[in-house]
Amino acid sequence: MAQRNTAVTDQADCPLPEVLRLIGDKWCIQILVELGEGPRRFTQLERAIEGVSRRMLTLNLRNLERNGLVTRTVHPDAPPSVEYAITPLAEDIRDPLEALANWARRAAPALVAARQAYDARPLGQGRRRTESEPGQGYDSTT
């Protein structure tokens, strides 16, 4: 049996899995990248992040605030307004998140092409059924 490198992943005190659960979802990175440009009101975020529902935006903003990555400031105007901004803690990861977002934009056509080429291969000839394909069952083996 091949040995795997467990230096990082098996350490009980390794925070990486927790951090990836926190910021690794579909919306959190987009929220943090958008707030990296400056403070935003809820509706500004909602318009800037394509496809996010009000509920998902609310849940993710609360989670980011709870974990110290976003601040929420209520301005006592008439009507009251709420503004969100990244914290110094989130500022530390802004450059890597922006680099990831830029890579995703550049790589999107190549990723789509690779997926299409893979899906065009017949099953059983170096290709296994994927989760999203209908059929007898999902083959998760590699």
PDB file of C-alpha atoms in Angstrom, residues 7-100:
ATOM      1  CA  ALA A   7       2.254  15.794   7.879  1.00  0.00           C
ATOM      2  CA  VAL A   8      -0.485  18.410   7.554  1.00  0.00           C
ATOM      3  CA  THR A   9      -3.811  16.626   7.271  1.00  0.00           C
ATOM      4  CA  ASP A  10      -3.524  14.302  10.278  1.00  0.00           C
ATOM      5  CA  GLN A  11      -2.379  16.840  12.837  1.00  0.00           C
ATOM      6  CA  ALA A  12      -5.034  17.306  15.490  1.00  0.00           C
ATOM      7  CA  ASP A  13      -4.242  21.000  15.766  1.00  0.00           C
ATOM      8  CA  CYS A  14      -4.247  21.716  12.018  1.00  0.00           C
ATOM      9  CA  PRO A  15      -6.780  24.506  11.369  1.00  0.00           C
ATOM     10  CA  LEU A  16      -6.840  24.056   7.581  1.00  0.00           C
ATOM     11  CA  PRO A  17     -10.012  21.907   7.373  1.00  0.00           C
ATOM     12  CA  GLU A  18     -11.890  24.376   9.577  1.00  0.00           C
ATOM     13  CA  VAL A  19     -10.707  27.354   7.539  1.00  0.00           C
ATOM     14  CA  LEU A  20     -11.673  25.638   4.282  1.00  0.00           C
ATOM     15  CA  ARG A  21     -15.141  24.902   5.683  1.00  0.00           C
ATOM     16  CA  LEU A  22     -15.432  28.567   6.645  1.00  0.00           C
ATOM     17  CA  ILE A  23     -14.313  30.266   3.432  1.00  0.00           C
ATOM     18  CA  GLY A  24     -14.320  27.461   0.915  1.00  0.00           C
ATOM     19  CA  ASP A  25     -17.952  27.557  -0.071  1.00  0.00           C
ATOM     20  CA  LYS A  26     -19.523  29.086  -3.122  1.00  0.00           C
ATOM     21  CA  TRP A  27     -20.497  32.433  -1.589  1.00  0.00           C
ATOM     22  CA  CYS A  28     -17.986  33.302   1.146  1.00  0.00           C
ATOM     23  CA  ILE A  29     -15.053  33.841  -1.188  1.00  0.00           C
ATOM     24  CA  GLN A  30     -17.157  36.052  -3.454  1.00  0.00           C
ATOM     25  CA  ILE A  31     -18.383  38.045  -0.457  1.00  0.00           C
ATOM     26  CA  LEU A  32     -14.860  38.554   0.880  1.00  0.00           C
ATOM     27  CA  VAL A  33     -13.493  39.501  -2.547  1.00  0.00           C
ATOM     28  CA  GLU A  34     -16.303  42.038  -3.029  1.00  0.00           C
ATOM     29  CA  LEU A  35     -15.838  43.502   0.457  1.00  0.00           C
ATOM     30  CA  GLY A  36     -12.105  43.700  -0.253  1.00  0.00           C
ATOM     31  CA  GLU A  37     -12.978  46.542  -2.631  1.00  0.00           C
ATOM     32  CA  GLY A  38     -14.482  48.478   0.278  1.00  0.00           C
ATOM     33  CA  PRO A  39     -17.494  48.514   2.614  1.00  0.00           C
ATOM     34  CA  ARG A  40     -20.811  47.580   1.032  1.00  0.00           C
ATOM     35  CA  ARG A  41     -24.472  47.674   1.972  1.00  0.00           C
ATOM     36  CA  PHE A  42     -26.462  44.459   1.794  1.00  0.00           C
ATOM     37  CA  THR A  43     -28.187  45.384  -1.468  1.00  0.00           C
ATOM     38  CA  GLN A  44     -24.856  46.325  -3.063  1.00  0.00           C
ATOM     39  CA  LEU A  45     -23.506  42.876  -2.199  1.00  0.00           C
ATOM     40  CA  GLU A  46     -26.680  41.228  -3.443  1.00  0.00           C
ATOM     41  CA  ARG A  47     -26.376  42.971  -6.821  1.00  0.00           C
ATOM     42  CA  ALA A  48     -22.627  42.343  -7.131  1.00  0.00           C
ATOM     43  CA  ILE A  49     -22.735  38.598  -6.421  1.00  0.00           C
ATOM     44  CA  GLU A  50     -24.605  36.942  -9.251  1.00  0.00           C
ATOM     45  CA  GLY A  51     -27.009  34.205  -8.235  1.00  0.00           C
ATOM     46  CA  VAL A  52     -26.862  34.636  -4.459  1.00  0.00           C
ATOM     47  CA  SER A  53     -30.221  34.589  -2.706  1.00  0.00           C
ATOM     48  CA  ARG A  54     -31.031  36.998   0.104  1.00  0.00           C
ATOM     49  CA  ARG A  55     -31.143  34.081   2.527  1.00  0.00           C
ATOM     50  CA  MET A  56     -27.731  32.687   1.502  1.00  0.00           C
ATOM     51  CA  LEU A  57     -26.173  36.142   1.603  1.00  0.00           C
ATOM     52  CA  THR A  58     -27.600  36.731   5.086  1.00  0.00           C
ATOM     53  CA  LEU A  59     -26.440  33.352   6.403  1.00  0.00           C
ATOM     54  CA  ASN A  60     -22.951  33.754   4.983  1.00  0.00           C
ATOM     55  CA  LEU A  61     -22.557  37.326   6.248  1.00  0.00           C
ATOM     56  CA  ARG A  62     -23.604  36.207   9.742  1.00  0.00           C
ATOM     57  CA  ASN A  63     -21.142  33.320   9.631  1.00  0.00           C
ATOM     58  CA  LEU A  64     -18.312  35.561   8.433  1.00  0.00           C
ATOM     59  CA  GLU A  65     -19.155  38.104  11.125  1.00  0.00           C
ATOM     60  CA  ARG A  66     -19.277  35.381  13.803  1.00  0.00           C
ATOM     61  CA  ASN A  67     -15.809  34.209  12.763  1.00  0.00           C
ATOM     62  CA  GLY A  68     -14.273  37.680  12.797  1.00  0.00           C
ATOM     63  CA  LEU A  69     -13.867  38.148   9.051  1.00  0.00           C
ATOM     64  CA  VAL A  70     -16.618  40.735   8.506  1.00  0.00           C
ATOM     65  CA  THR A  71     -17.949  43.618  10.551  1.00  0.00           C
ATOM     66  CA  ARG A  72     -21.544  44.805  10.468  1.00  0.00           C
ATOM     67  CA  THR A  73     -22.165  48.477  11.202  1.00  0.00           C
ATOM     68  CA  VAL A  74     -25.671  49.881  11.659  1.00  0.00           C
ATOM     69  CA  HIS A  75     -25.970  53.568  10.760  1.00  0.00           C
ATOM     70  CA  PRO A  76     -28.900  55.266  12.534  1.00  0.00           C
ATOM     71  CA  ASP A  77     -30.116  57.081   9.444  1.00  0.00           C
ATOM     72  CA  ALA A  78     -33.750  57.313   8.475  1.00  0.00           C
ATOM     73  CA  PRO A  79     -34.243  54.568   7.396  1.00  0.00           C
ATOM     74  CA  PRO A  80     -31.376  52.781   9.171  1.00  0.00           C
ATOM     75  CA  SER A  81     -28.689  51.362   6.909  1.00  0.00           C
ATOM     76  CA  VAL A  82     -26.303  48.486   7.497  1.00  0.00           C
ATOM     77  CA  GLU A  83     -22.809  48.339   6.080  1.00  0.00           C
ATOM     78  CA  TYR A  84     -20.474  45.351   5.891  1.00  0.00           C
ATOM     79  CA  ALA A  85     -16.674  45.481   5.717  1.00  0.00           C
ATOM     80  CA  ILE A  86     -13.809  43.038   6.001  1.00  0.00           C
ATOM     81  CA  THR A  87     -11.733  42.962   9.171  1.00  0.00           C
ATOM     82  CA  PRO A  88      -7.926  43.032   9.412  1.00  0.00           C
ATOM     83  CA  LEU A  89      -8.098  39.236   9.785  1.00  0.00           C
ATOM     84  CA  ALA A  90      -9.856  38.934   6.419  1.00  0.00           C
ATOM     85  CA  GLU A  91      -7.515  41.499   4.895  1.00  0.00           C
ATOM     86  CA  ASP A  92      -4.693  39.002   5.507  1.00  0.00           C
ATOM     87  CA  ILE A  93      -6.274  36.535   3.068  1.00  0.00           C
ATOM     88  CA  ARG A  94      -7.503  39.083   0.549  1.00  0.00           C
ATOM     89  CA  ASP A  95      -4.591  38.694  -1.887  1.00  0.00           C
ATOM     90  CA  PRO A  96      -4.785  34.874  -2.048  1.00  0.00           C
ATOM     91  CA  LEU A  97      -8.582  35.019  -2.485  1.00  0.00           C
ATOM     92  CA  GLU A  98      -8.308  37.576  -5.273  1.00  0.00           C
ATOM     93  CA  ALA A  99      -5.610  35.451  -6.927  1.00  0.00           C
ATOM     94  CA  LEU A 100      -7.918  32.435  -6.726  1.00  0.00           C
TER      95      LEU A 100
END
